[in-house]
Amino acid sequence: AAAKKAPARAPQTLSFDDIGGQEQAKRELTEALDFLVKQDQITKLGIRPLKGILLTGPPGTGKTLLAKAAARHTHSAFIAASGSEFVEMYVGVGAGRIRDLFNEARKQAAKLKLDSAIVFIDEIDGIGGKRDGGQHREYDQTLNQLLTEMDGIQGNESPRVLLIAATNRKELLDAALLRPGRFDRHIQVDLPDKTGREHILKLHARNKPLAEDVSLAKVADETFNFSGAQLESVMNEAAIYAMRDGCEQIGANHLALAIDKVMMGERMDRETTK
Ligand code: ATP
């Protein structure tokens, strides 16, 4: 079977400024990306090329956004896939898809006349989970192909490829992926703190008319432990409540209802998956 072609969108329009909070993750990521940009210096100093960056953290905290912003920051082609896409019944299919993904990334970069390409694999644990003594041959082949692709990344090739992967569960990853020379950088992407939450709310309020009684700082106070994805949902739900009320602006009451709704949805999700 041919690999599903993930749409390549390059250069990305999403930038680090569109990501709320996550200051440390952004700093660590841009620092790591310097390795891609300052390749000449890296080669002169004999530093081995950076092949992979692993983003770890709970769902909805902006890992995909960070990968896209990384592509824009480095002016790279961008191609994305999810680890769950590689789970196939037949031996070899998953491995072929990995090969196609990296080839496609190189092709896209060449087509767009860019020097580098970023391959983003979300839910990498779907491919690179711990191996259990050769019981899953298909799975092993897919992981092996990924390791082969990473090992093949050279500092001097054109276009250069960088793998960014994300997982919610780093402890499940196979040791082969965590060895030096594979994912050399691990970046933690945690739930946002209060300042981060306010920043995220502000970003998602950019296109929304807010009433005077709204304080996003107060909303940030009341959304402890919410992820960026949940905060986006709060702003969106609040706008829907405002529309239902026939209001032209989103009021504090709409935001309060939206917080309850998102919190409730989360609780229901947890109960149904028990
Ligand atoms: P998953 O692990 O579930 O794949 P993720 O960490 O990759 O999640 P994203 O896909 O980056 O999460 O985020 C989902 C959505 O949540 C984004 O499209 C955005 O609307 C919102 N979001 C999450 N984090 C942030 C953030 N830090 N700033 C602004 N928006 C955010």
PDB file of C-alpha atoms and ligand atoms in Angstrom:
ATOM      1  CA  ALA A   1       0.000   0.000   0.000  1.00  0.00           C
ATOM      2  CA  ALA A   2       1.232   3.470  -0.766  1.00  0.00           C
ATOM      3  CA  ALA A   3       1.803   5.822   2.130  1.00  0.00           C
ATOM      4  CA  LYS A   4      -0.954   8.274   2.834  1.00  0.00           C
ATOM      5  CA  LYS A   5       0.419  11.550   1.647  1.00  0.00           C
ATOM      6  CA  ALA A   6       0.411  14.043   4.474  1.00  0.00           C
ATOM      7  CA  PRO A   7      -0.060  17.529   3.102  1.00  0.00           C
ATOM      8  CA  ALA A   8       3.207  19.415   3.083  1.00  0.00           C
ATOM      9  CA  ARG A   9       2.706  23.032   3.953  1.00  0.00           C
ATOM     10  CA  ALA A  10       5.825  25.107   3.736  1.00  0.00           C
ATOM     11  CA  PRO A  11       6.866  27.568   4.737  1.00  0.00           C
ATOM     12  CA  GLN A  12       4.518  27.334   7.719  1.00  0.00           C
ATOM     13  CA  THR A  13       2.476  30.376   8.627  1.00  0.00           C
ATOM     14  CA  LEU A  14       2.338  29.554  12.320  1.00  0.00           C
ATOM     15  CA  SER A  15       5.078  31.159  14.387  1.00  0.00           C
ATOM     16  CA  PHE A  16       6.341  30.919  17.970  1.00  0.00           C
ATOM     17  CA  ASP A  17       4.428  34.141  18.692  1.00  0.00           C
ATOM     18  CA  ASP A  18       1.180  32.270  18.065  1.00  0.00           C
ATOM     19  CA  ILE A  19       1.948  29.864  20.891  1.00  0.00           C
ATOM     20  CA  GLY A  20       0.969  30.965  24.384  1.00  0.00           C
ATOM     21  CA  GLY A  21       3.133  30.265  27.432  1.00  0.00           C
ATOM     22  CA  GLN A  22       5.656  27.440  27.011  1.00  0.00           C
ATOM     23  CA  GLU A  23       8.480  29.959  27.266  1.00  0.00           C
ATOM     24  CA  GLN A  24      11.019  27.379  28.363  1.00  0.00           C
ATOM     25  CA  ALA A  25      10.024  24.878  25.671  1.00  0.00           C
ATOM     26  CA  LYS A  26      10.250  27.618  23.037  1.00  0.00           C
ATOM     27  CA  ARG A  27      13.676  28.670  24.293  1.00  0.00           C
ATOM     28  CA  GLU A  28      15.012  25.117  24.343  1.00  0.00           C
ATOM     29  CA  LEU A  29      13.552  24.403  20.929  1.00  0.00           C
ATOM     30  CA  THR A  30      14.957  27.511  19.226  1.00  0.00           C
ATOM     31  CA  GLU A  31      18.330  26.762  20.789  1.00  0.00           C
ATOM     32  CA  ALA A  32      18.250  23.242  19.364  1.00  0.00           C
ATOM     33  CA  LEU A  33      17.126  24.556  15.976  1.00  0.00           C
ATOM     34  CA  ASP A  34      20.256  26.698  15.806  1.00  0.00           C
ATOM     35  CA  PHE A  35      22.019  23.431  15.105  1.00  0.00           C
ATOM     36  CA  LEU A  36      20.051  23.149  11.899  1.00  0.00           C
ATOM     37  CA  VAL A  37      20.586  26.768  10.900  1.00  0.00           C
ATOM     38  CA  LYS A  38      24.253  27.156  11.814  1.00  0.00           C
ATOM     39  CA  GLN A  39      25.332  24.001  10.055  1.00  0.00           C
ATOM     40  CA  ASP A  40      28.664  25.385   8.846  1.00  0.00           C
ATOM     41  CA  GLN A  41      29.834  26.199  12.343  1.00  0.00           C
ATOM     42  CA  ILE A  42      28.591  22.855  13.636  1.00  0.00           C
ATOM     43  CA  THR A  43      30.552  20.965  10.987  1.00  0.00           C
ATOM     44  CA  LYS A  44      33.703  22.994  11.592  1.00  0.00           C
ATOM     45  CA  LEU A  45      33.606  22.186  15.277  1.00  0.00           C
ATOM     46  CA  GLY A  46      33.044  18.523  14.552  1.00  0.00           C
ATOM     47  CA  ILE A  47      29.733  18.404  16.392  1.00  0.00           C
ATOM     48  CA  ARG A  48      27.528  15.547  15.248  1.00  0.00           C
ATOM     49  CA  PRO A  49      24.380  16.705  13.440  1.00  0.00           C
ATOM     50  CA  LEU A  50      21.165  16.999  15.404  1.00  0.00           C
ATOM     51  CA  LYS A  51      18.839  14.282  14.135  1.00  0.00           C
ATOM     52  CA  GLY A  52      15.868  14.302  16.406  1.00  0.00           C
ATOM     53  CA  ILE A  53      14.028  16.367  18.981  1.00  0.00           C
ATOM     54  CA  LEU A  54      11.526  14.698  21.290  1.00  0.00           C
ATOM     55  CA  LEU A  55       8.656  16.742  22.699  1.00  0.00           C
ATOM     56  CA  THR A  56       7.071  15.192  25.752  1.00  0.00           C
ATOM     57  CA  GLY A  57       3.997  16.240  27.667  1.00  0.00           C
ATOM     58  CA  PRO A  58       0.259  15.898  28.188  1.00  0.00           C
ATOM     59  CA  PRO A  59      -2.185  16.141  25.243  1.00  0.00           C
ATOM     60  CA  GLY A  60      -3.196  19.524  23.883  1.00  0.00           C
ATOM     61  CA  THR A  61      -0.260  21.510  25.239  1.00  0.00           C
ATOM     62  CA  GLY A  62       1.000  22.729  21.864  1.00  0.00           C
ATOM     63  CA  LYS A  63       3.502  20.108  20.724  1.00  0.00           C
ATOM     64  CA  THR A  64       2.172  20.118  17.168  1.00  0.00           C
ATOM     65  CA  LEU A  65       2.148  23.914  17.172  1.00  0.00           C
ATOM     66  CA  LEU A  66       5.788  23.951  18.296  1.00  0.00           C
ATOM     67  CA  ALA A  67       6.799  21.607  15.479  1.00  0.00           C
ATOM     68  CA  LYS A  68       5.058  23.805  12.903  1.00  0.00           C
ATOM     69  CA  ALA A  69       6.641  26.946  14.342  1.00  0.00           C
ATOM     70  CA  ALA A  70      10.008  25.179  14.194  1.00  0.00           C
ATOM     71  CA  ALA A  71       9.512  24.654  10.463  1.00  0.00           C
ATOM     72  CA  ARG A  72       8.747  28.323   9.970  1.00  0.00           C
ATOM     73  CA  HIS A  73      11.649  29.413  12.185  1.00  0.00           C
ATOM     74  CA  THR A  74      14.135  27.358  10.174  1.00  0.00           C
ATOM     75  CA  HIS A  75      12.437  27.920   6.836  1.00  0.00           C
ATOM     76  CA  SER A  76      11.982  24.192   6.361  1.00  0.00           C
ATOM     77  CA  ALA A  77       9.489  22.086   4.499  1.00  0.00           C
ATOM     78  CA  PHE A  78       7.080  20.414   6.923  1.00  0.00           C
ATOM     79  CA  ILE A  79       5.481  17.011   6.757  1.00  0.00           C
ATOM     80  CA  ALA A  80       3.479  15.400   9.538  1.00  0.00           C
ATOM     81  CA  ALA A  81       2.253  11.927  10.399  1.00  0.00           C
ATOM     82  CA  SER A  82       0.896  10.174  13.444  1.00  0.00           C
ATOM     83  CA  GLY A  83       2.448   7.052  14.948  1.00  0.00           C
ATOM     84  CA  SER A  84      -0.961   5.399  14.879  1.00  0.00           C
ATOM     85  CA  GLU A  85      -0.944   5.476  11.041  1.00  0.00           C
ATOM     86  CA  PHE A  86       1.912   3.007  10.927  1.00  0.00           C
ATOM     87  CA  VAL A  87       0.209   0.161  12.695  1.00  0.00           C
ATOM     88  CA  GLU A  88      -0.583  -2.282   9.895  1.00  0.00           C
ATOM     89  CA  MET A  89      -1.455  -5.909   9.604  1.00  0.00           C
ATOM     90  CA  TYR A  90       1.142  -6.851   7.047  1.00  0.00           C
ATOM     91  CA  VAL A  91       4.834  -7.030   7.707  1.00  0.00           C
ATOM     92  CA  GLY A  92       6.779  -4.327   5.899  1.00  0.00           C
ATOM     93  CA  VAL A  93       3.980  -1.882   5.179  1.00  0.00           C
ATOM     94  CA  GLY A  94       4.732   0.336   8.164  1.00  0.00           C
ATOM     95  CA  ALA A  95       8.439   0.344   7.313  1.00  0.00           C
ATOM     96  CA  GLY A  96       7.612   1.370   3.729  1.00  0.00           C
ATOM     97  CA  ARG A  97       5.494   4.222   5.010  1.00  0.00           C
ATOM     98  CA  ILE A  98       8.344   5.529   7.147  1.00  0.00           C
ATOM     99  CA  ARG A  99      10.662   5.435   4.122  1.00  0.00           C
ATOM    100  CA  ASP A 100       8.073   7.260   2.013  1.00  0.00           C
ATOM    101  CA  LEU A 101       7.588   9.896   4.684  1.00  0.00           C
ATOM    102  CA  PHE A 102      11.270  10.837   4.789  1.00  0.00           C
ATOM    103  CA  ASN A 103      11.563  10.711   0.991  1.00  0.00           C
ATOM    104  CA  GLU A 104       8.511  12.898   0.634  1.00  0.00           C
ATOM    105  CA  ALA A 105       9.995  15.430   3.084  1.00  0.00           C
ATOM    106  CA  ARG A 106      13.194  15.637   1.023  1.00  0.00           C
ATOM    107  CA  LYS A 107      11.166  15.929  -2.173  1.00  0.00           C
ATOM    108  CA  GLN A 108       9.032  18.749  -0.787  1.00  0.00           C
ATOM    109  CA  ALA A 109      12.083  20.697   0.356  1.00  0.00           C
ATOM    110  CA  ALA A 110      13.725  20.287  -3.046  1.00  0.00           C
ATOM    111  CA  LYS A 111      10.556  21.368  -4.817  1.00  0.00           C
ATOM    112  CA  LEU A 112      10.269  24.476  -2.658  1.00  0.00           C
ATOM    113  CA  LYS A 113      14.013  25.128  -2.949  1.00  0.00           C
ATOM    114  CA  LEU A 114      14.450  24.938   0.819  1.00  0.00           C
ATOM    115  CA  ASP A 115      17.612  23.706   2.510  1.00  0.00           C
ATOM    116  CA  SER A 116      15.873  21.638   5.138  1.00  0.00           C
ATOM    117  CA  ALA A 117      12.807  19.595   5.953  1.00  0.00           C
ATOM    118  CA  ILE A 118      11.171  18.785   9.264  1.00  0.00           C
ATOM    119  CA  VAL A 119       9.388  15.461   9.643  1.00  0.00           C
ATOM    120  CA  PHE A 120       6.922  15.559  12.531  1.00  0.00           C
ATOM    121  CA  ILE A 121       5.643  12.301  14.011  1.00  0.00           C
ATOM    122  CA  ASP A 122       2.969  12.701  16.672  1.00  0.00           C
ATOM    123  CA  GLU A 123       2.288   9.790  19.051  1.00  0.00           C
ATOM    124  CA  ILE A 124       5.701   8.297  18.363  1.00  0.00           C
ATOM    125  CA  ASP A 125       4.999   5.670  21.045  1.00  0.00           C
ATOM    126  CA  GLY A 126       2.732   4.052  18.424  1.00  0.00           C
ATOM    127  CA  ILE A 127       5.905   3.104  16.509  1.00  0.00           C
ATOM    128  CA  GLY A 128       8.696   3.316  19.018  1.00  0.00           C
ATOM    129  CA  GLY A 129       7.239   1.641  22.076  1.00  0.00           C
ATOM    130  CA  LYS A 130       9.324  -0.899  23.950  1.00  0.00           C
ATOM    131  CA  ARG A 131       9.969  -4.094  21.976  1.00  0.00           C
ATOM    132  CA  ASP A 132       8.950  -7.327  23.578  1.00  0.00           C
ATOM    133  CA  GLY A 133      11.284  -9.990  22.312  1.00  0.00           C
ATOM    134  CA  GLY A 134      10.300 -10.085  18.662  1.00  0.00           C
ATOM    135  CA  GLN A 135       6.636 -10.912  19.081  1.00  0.00           C
ATOM    136  CA  HIS A 136       5.531  -8.146  16.784  1.00  0.00           C
ATOM    137  CA  ARG A 137       7.611  -8.398  13.650  1.00  0.00           C
ATOM    138  CA  GLU A 138       5.710  -5.726  11.803  1.00  0.00           C
ATOM    139  CA  TYR A 139       6.157  -3.315  14.614  1.00  0.00           C
ATOM    140  CA  ASP A 140       9.874  -4.098  14.879  1.00  0.00           C
ATOM    141  CA  GLN A 141      10.397  -3.457  11.192  1.00  0.00           C
ATOM    142  CA  THR A 142       8.682  -0.086  11.394  1.00  0.00           C
ATOM    143  CA  LEU A 143      10.798   0.973  14.351  1.00  0.00           C
ATOM    144  CA  ASN A 144      13.949  -0.359  12.683  1.00  0.00           C
ATOM    145  CA  GLN A 145      13.187   1.641   9.560  1.00  0.00           C
ATOM    146  CA  LEU A 146      12.765   4.767  11.670  1.00  0.00           C
ATOM    147  CA  LEU A 147      16.131   4.103  13.327  1.00  0.00           C
ATOM    148  CA  THR A 148      17.698   3.565   9.897  1.00  0.00           C
ATOM    149  CA  GLU A 149      16.291   6.874   8.656  1.00  0.00           C
ATOM    150  CA  MET A 150      17.619   8.675  11.726  1.00  0.00           C
ATOM    151  CA  ASP A 151      21.027   7.077  11.438  1.00  0.00           C
ATOM    152  CA  GLY A 152      21.144   8.096   7.778  1.00  0.00           C
ATOM    153  CA  ILE A 153      20.713  11.783   8.564  1.00  0.00           C
ATOM    154  CA  GLN A 154      23.952  13.586   7.722  1.00  0.00           C
ATOM    155  CA  GLY A 155      24.967  17.096   8.536  1.00  0.00           C
ATOM    156  CA  ASN A 156      26.134  17.863   5.021  1.00  0.00           C
ATOM    157  CA  GLU A 157      23.312  16.520   2.869  1.00  0.00           C
ATOM    158  CA  SER A 158      20.939  18.783   1.040  1.00  0.00           C
ATOM    159  CA  PRO A 159      18.160  19.115   1.955  1.00  0.00           C
ATOM    160  CA  ARG A 160      18.850  18.388   5.607  1.00  0.00           C
ATOM    161  CA  VAL A 161      16.213  16.455   7.510  1.00  0.00           C
ATOM    162  CA  LEU A 162      15.265  16.830  11.150  1.00  0.00           C
ATOM    163  CA  LEU A 163      12.817  14.572  12.939  1.00  0.00           C
ATOM    164  CA  ILE A 164      10.606  16.093  15.609  1.00  0.00           C
ATOM    165  CA  ALA A 165       8.493  13.582  17.487  1.00  0.00           C
ATOM    166  CA  ALA A 166       5.909  13.960  20.229  1.00  0.00           C
ATOM    167  CA  THR A 167       4.653  11.645  22.910  1.00  0.00           C
ATOM    168  CA  ASN A 168       2.529  11.793  26.033  1.00  0.00           C
ATOM    169  CA  ARG A 169       4.352   8.784  27.429  1.00  0.00           C
ATOM    170  CA  LYS A 170       8.118   8.921  27.160  1.00  0.00           C
ATOM    171  CA  GLU A 171       8.493   6.013  29.586  1.00  0.00           C
ATOM    172  CA  LEU A 172       6.996   3.707  26.944  1.00  0.00           C
ATOM    173  CA  LEU A 173       9.645   4.451  24.312  1.00  0.00           C
ATOM    174  CA  ASP A 174      12.154   1.836  23.205  1.00  0.00           C
ATOM    175  CA  ALA A 175      15.651   2.441  24.570  1.00  0.00           C
ATOM    176  CA  ALA A 176      17.022   2.412  21.000  1.00  0.00           C
ATOM    177  CA  LEU A 177      15.202   5.701  20.350  1.00  0.00           C
ATOM    178  CA  LEU A 178      16.510   7.302  23.509  1.00  0.00           C
ATOM    179  CA  ARG A 179      20.165   6.457  22.840  1.00  0.00           C
ATOM    180  CA  PRO A 180      22.559   9.377  22.182  1.00  0.00           C
ATOM    181  CA  GLY A 181      22.666  10.191  18.493  1.00  0.00           C
ATOM    182  CA  ARG A 182      18.937   9.607  18.049  1.00  0.00           C
ATOM    183  CA  PHE A 183      16.700  12.043  19.928  1.00  0.00           C
ATOM    184  CA  ASP A 184      19.507  14.185  21.263  1.00  0.00           C
ATOM    185  CA  ARG A 185      17.173  16.782  22.665  1.00  0.00           C
ATOM    186  CA  HIS A 186      14.238  16.090  24.938  1.00  0.00           C
ATOM    187  CA  ILE A 187      11.931  19.006  25.568  1.00  0.00           C
ATOM    188  CA  GLN A 188       9.209  18.926  28.189  1.00  0.00           C
ATOM    189  CA  VAL A 189       5.945  20.611  27.168  1.00  0.00           C
ATOM    190  CA  ASP A 190       3.896  20.888  30.342  1.00  0.00           C
ATOM    191  CA  LEU A 191       0.455  22.207  31.162  1.00  0.00           C
ATOM    192  CA  PRO A 192       0.616  26.014  31.204  1.00  0.00           C
ATOM    193  CA  ASP A 193       0.941  27.950  34.462  1.00  0.00           C
ATOM    194  CA  LYS A 194      -1.306  30.915  35.204  1.00  0.00           C
ATOM    195  CA  THR A 195       0.720  33.374  33.111  1.00  0.00           C
ATOM    196  CA  GLY A 196       0.818  30.867  30.264  1.00  0.00           C
ATOM    197  CA  ARG A 197      -2.940  30.329  30.477  1.00  0.00           C
ATOM    198  CA  GLU A 198      -3.600  34.056  30.276  1.00  0.00           C
ATOM    199  CA  HIS A 199      -1.300  34.343  27.272  1.00  0.00           C
ATOM    200  CA  ILE A 200      -3.072  31.442  25.510  1.00  0.00           C
ATOM    201  CA  LEU A 201      -6.490  32.939  26.282  1.00  0.00           C
ATOM    202  CA  LYS A 202      -5.352  36.282  24.855  1.00  0.00           C
ATOM    203  CA  LEU A 203      -4.192  34.616  21.642  1.00  0.00           C
ATOM    204  CA  HIS A 204      -7.511  32.846  21.212  1.00  0.00           C
ATOM    205  CA  ALA A 205      -9.424  36.038  22.016  1.00  0.00           C
ATOM    206  CA  ARG A 206      -7.667  37.947  19.226  1.00  0.00           C
ATOM    207  CA  ASN A 207     -10.605  37.597  16.849  1.00  0.00           C
ATOM    208  CA  LYS A 208     -13.333  37.768  19.502  1.00  0.00           C
ATOM    209  CA  PRO A 209     -15.170  40.829  20.847  1.00  0.00           C
ATOM    210  CA  LEU A 210     -15.006  40.778  24.662  1.00  0.00           C
ATOM    211  CA  ALA A 211     -17.375  42.729  26.923  1.00  0.00           C
ATOM    212  CA  GLU A 212     -15.936  45.147  29.466  1.00  0.00           C
ATOM    213  CA  ASP A 213     -16.660  42.889  32.416  1.00  0.00           C
ATOM    214  CA  VAL A 214     -14.306  40.203  31.083  1.00  0.00           C
ATOM    215  CA  SER A 215     -10.957  39.694  32.797  1.00  0.00           C
ATOM    216  CA  LEU A 216      -8.799  37.085  31.116  1.00  0.00           C
ATOM    217  CA  ALA A 217      -6.540  37.101  34.183  1.00  0.00           C
ATOM    218  CA  LYS A 218      -9.542  35.954  36.206  1.00  0.00           C
ATOM    219  CA  VAL A 219     -10.379  33.267  33.636  1.00  0.00           C
ATOM    220  CA  ALA A 220      -6.745  32.108  33.850  1.00  0.00           C
ATOM    221  CA  ASP A 221      -7.158  31.892  37.637  1.00  0.00           C
ATOM    222  CA  GLU A 222     -10.211  29.695  37.266  1.00  0.00           C
ATOM    223  CA  THR A 223      -8.760  27.277  34.726  1.00  0.00           C
ATOM    224  CA  PHE A 224      -6.068  25.568  36.794  1.00  0.00           C
ATOM    225  CA  ASN A 225      -4.748  22.438  35.045  1.00  0.00           C
ATOM    226  CA  PHE A 226      -6.416  23.286  31.713  1.00  0.00           C
ATOM    227  CA  SER A 227      -4.382  22.529  28.591  1.00  0.00           C
ATOM    228  CA  GLY A 228      -3.994  24.969  25.705  1.00  0.00           C
ATOM    229  CA  ALA A 229      -6.509  22.934  23.727  1.00  0.00           C
ATOM    230  CA  GLN A 230      -9.038  23.230  26.563  1.00  0.00           C
ATOM    231  CA  LEU A 231      -8.462  26.985  26.832  1.00  0.00           C
ATOM    232  CA  GLU A 232      -9.077  27.327  23.104  1.00  0.00           C
ATOM    233  CA  SER A 233     -12.308  25.423  23.682  1.00  0.00           C
ATOM    234  CA  VAL A 234     -13.315  27.740  26.534  1.00  0.00           C
ATOM    235  CA  MET A 235     -12.997  30.796  24.283  1.00  0.00           C
ATOM    236  CA  ASN A 236     -14.909  29.115  21.496  1.00  0.00           C
ATOM    237  CA  GLU A 237     -17.722  27.828  23.727  1.00  0.00           C
ATOM    238  CA  ALA A 238     -18.033  31.251  25.345  1.00  0.00           C
ATOM    239  CA  ALA A 239     -18.557  32.781  21.897  1.00  0.00           C
ATOM    240  CA  ILE A 240     -21.260  30.205  21.174  1.00  0.00           C
ATOM    241  CA  TYR A 241     -23.041  31.054  24.452  1.00  0.00           C
ATOM    242  CA  ALA A 242     -22.877  34.743  23.528  1.00  0.00           C
ATOM    243  CA  MET A 243     -24.441  34.001  20.153  1.00  0.00           C
ATOM    244  CA  ARG A 244     -27.240  31.978  21.787  1.00  0.00           C
ATOM    245  CA  ASP A 245     -27.978  34.963  24.019  1.00  0.00           C
ATOM    246  CA  GLY A 246     -28.088  37.232  20.996  1.00  0.00           C
ATOM    247  CA  CYS A 247     -25.122  39.237  22.334  1.00  0.00           C
ATOM    248  CA  GLU A 248     -22.548  40.933  20.138  1.00  0.00           C
ATOM    249  CA  GLN A 249     -19.874  40.578  22.778  1.00  0.00           C
ATOM    250  CA  ILE A 250     -18.685  37.731  24.952  1.00  0.00           C
ATOM    251  CA  GLY A 251     -19.438  38.458  28.602  1.00  0.00           C
ATOM    252  CA  ALA A 252     -17.976  37.173  31.865  1.00  0.00           C
ATOM    253  CA  ASN A 253     -21.128  35.046  32.306  1.00  0.00           C
ATOM    254  CA  HIS A 254     -20.534  33.296  28.964  1.00  0.00           C
ATOM    255  CA  LEU A 255     -16.957  32.533  29.958  1.00  0.00           C
ATOM    256  CA  ALA A 256     -18.083  31.116  33.309  1.00  0.00           C
ATOM    257  CA  LEU A 257     -20.533  28.789  31.540  1.00  0.00           C
ATOM    258  CA  ALA A 258     -17.863  27.768  29.043  1.00  0.00           C
ATOM    259  CA  ILE A 259     -15.365  26.908  31.793  1.00  0.00           C
ATOM    260  CA  ASP A 260     -17.989  24.684  33.425  1.00  0.00           C
ATOM    261  CA  LYS A 261     -18.798  23.037  30.138  1.00  0.00           C
ATOM    262  CA  VAL A 262     -15.164  22.248  29.257  1.00  0.00           C
ATOM    263  CA  MET A 263     -14.526  21.005  32.797  1.00  0.00           C
ATOM    264  CA  MET A 264     -17.632  18.815  32.647  1.00  0.00           C
ATOM    265  CA  GLY A 265     -16.683  17.401  29.245  1.00  0.00           C
ATOM    266  CA  GLU A 266     -13.331  16.431  30.642  1.00  0.00           C
ATOM    267  CA  ARG A 267     -14.942  14.656  33.584  1.00  0.00           C
ATOM    268  CA  MET A 268     -17.350  12.787  31.308  1.00  0.00           C
ATOM    269  CA  ASP A 269     -14.454  11.700  29.065  1.00  0.00           C
ATOM    270  CA  ARG A 270     -12.617  10.326  32.052  1.00  0.00           C
ATOM    271  CA  GLU A 271     -15.650   8.426  33.277  1.00  0.00           C
ATOM    272  CA  THR A 272     -16.431   6.828  29.936  1.00  0.00           C
ATOM    273  CA  THR A 273     -12.861   5.667  29.410  1.00  0.00           C
ATOM    274  CA  LYS A 274     -12.650   4.056  32.869  1.00  0.00           C
TER     275      LYS A 274
HETATM  276  P1  ATP B   1      -1.583  15.986  21.272  1.00  0.00           P
HETATM  277  O1  ATP B   1      -0.565  15.420  22.213  1.00  0.00           O
HETATM  278  O2  ATP B   1      -2.997  15.664  21.670  1.00  0.00           O
HETATM  279  O3  ATP B   1      -1.282  15.749  19.826  1.00  0.00           O
HETATM  280  P2  ATP B   1      -0.478  18.646  21.151  1.00  0.00           P
HETATM  281  O4  ATP B   1       0.352  18.923  22.351  1.00  0.00           O
HETATM  282  O5  ATP B   1       0.202  18.339  19.860  1.00  0.00           O
HETATM  283  O6  ATP B   1      -1.562  17.562  21.508  1.00  0.00           O
HETATM  284  P3  ATP B   1      -1.616  20.822  19.694  1.00  0.00           P
HETATM  285  O7  ATP B   1      -2.185  19.996  18.592  1.00  0.00           O
HETATM  286  O8  ATP B   1      -0.385  21.567  19.436  1.00  0.00           O
HETATM  287  O9  ATP B   1      -1.430  19.916  20.976  1.00  0.00           O
HETATM  288  O10 ATP B   1      -2.740  21.817  20.238  1.00  0.00           O
HETATM  289  C1  ATP B   1      -4.122  21.622  19.941  1.00  0.00           C
HETATM  290  C2  ATP B   1      -4.819  22.979  19.856  1.00  0.00           C
HETATM  291  O11 ATP B   1      -4.859  23.558  21.160  1.00  0.00           O
HETATM  292  C3  ATP B   1      -4.083  23.975  19.015  1.00  0.00           C
HETATM  293  O12 ATP B   1      -4.514  23.930  17.682  1.00  0.00           O
HETATM  294  C4  ATP B   1      -4.431  25.300  19.676  1.00  0.00           C
HETATM  295  O13 ATP B   1      -5.688  25.771  19.243  1.00  0.00           O
HETATM  296  C5  ATP B   1      -4.564  24.939  21.126  1.00  0.00           C
HETATM  297  N1  ATP B   1      -3.307  25.133  21.874  1.00  0.00           N
HETATM  298  C6  ATP B   1      -2.635  24.183  22.570  1.00  0.00           C
HETATM  299  N2  ATP B   1      -1.549  24.689  23.168  1.00  0.00           N
HETATM  300  C7  ATP B   1      -1.530  26.001  22.863  1.00  0.00           C
HETATM  301  C8  ATP B   1      -0.648  27.076  23.177  1.00  0.00           C
HETATM  302  N3  ATP B   1       0.425  26.891  23.955  1.00  0.00           N
HETATM  303  N4  ATP B   1      -0.917  28.289  22.651  1.00  0.00           N
HETATM  304  C9  ATP B   1      -2.018  28.495  21.880  1.00  0.00           C
HETATM  305  N5  ATP B   1      -2.874  27.523  21.551  1.00  0.00           N
HETATM  306  C10 ATP B   1      -2.661  26.299  22.030  1.00  0.00           C
END
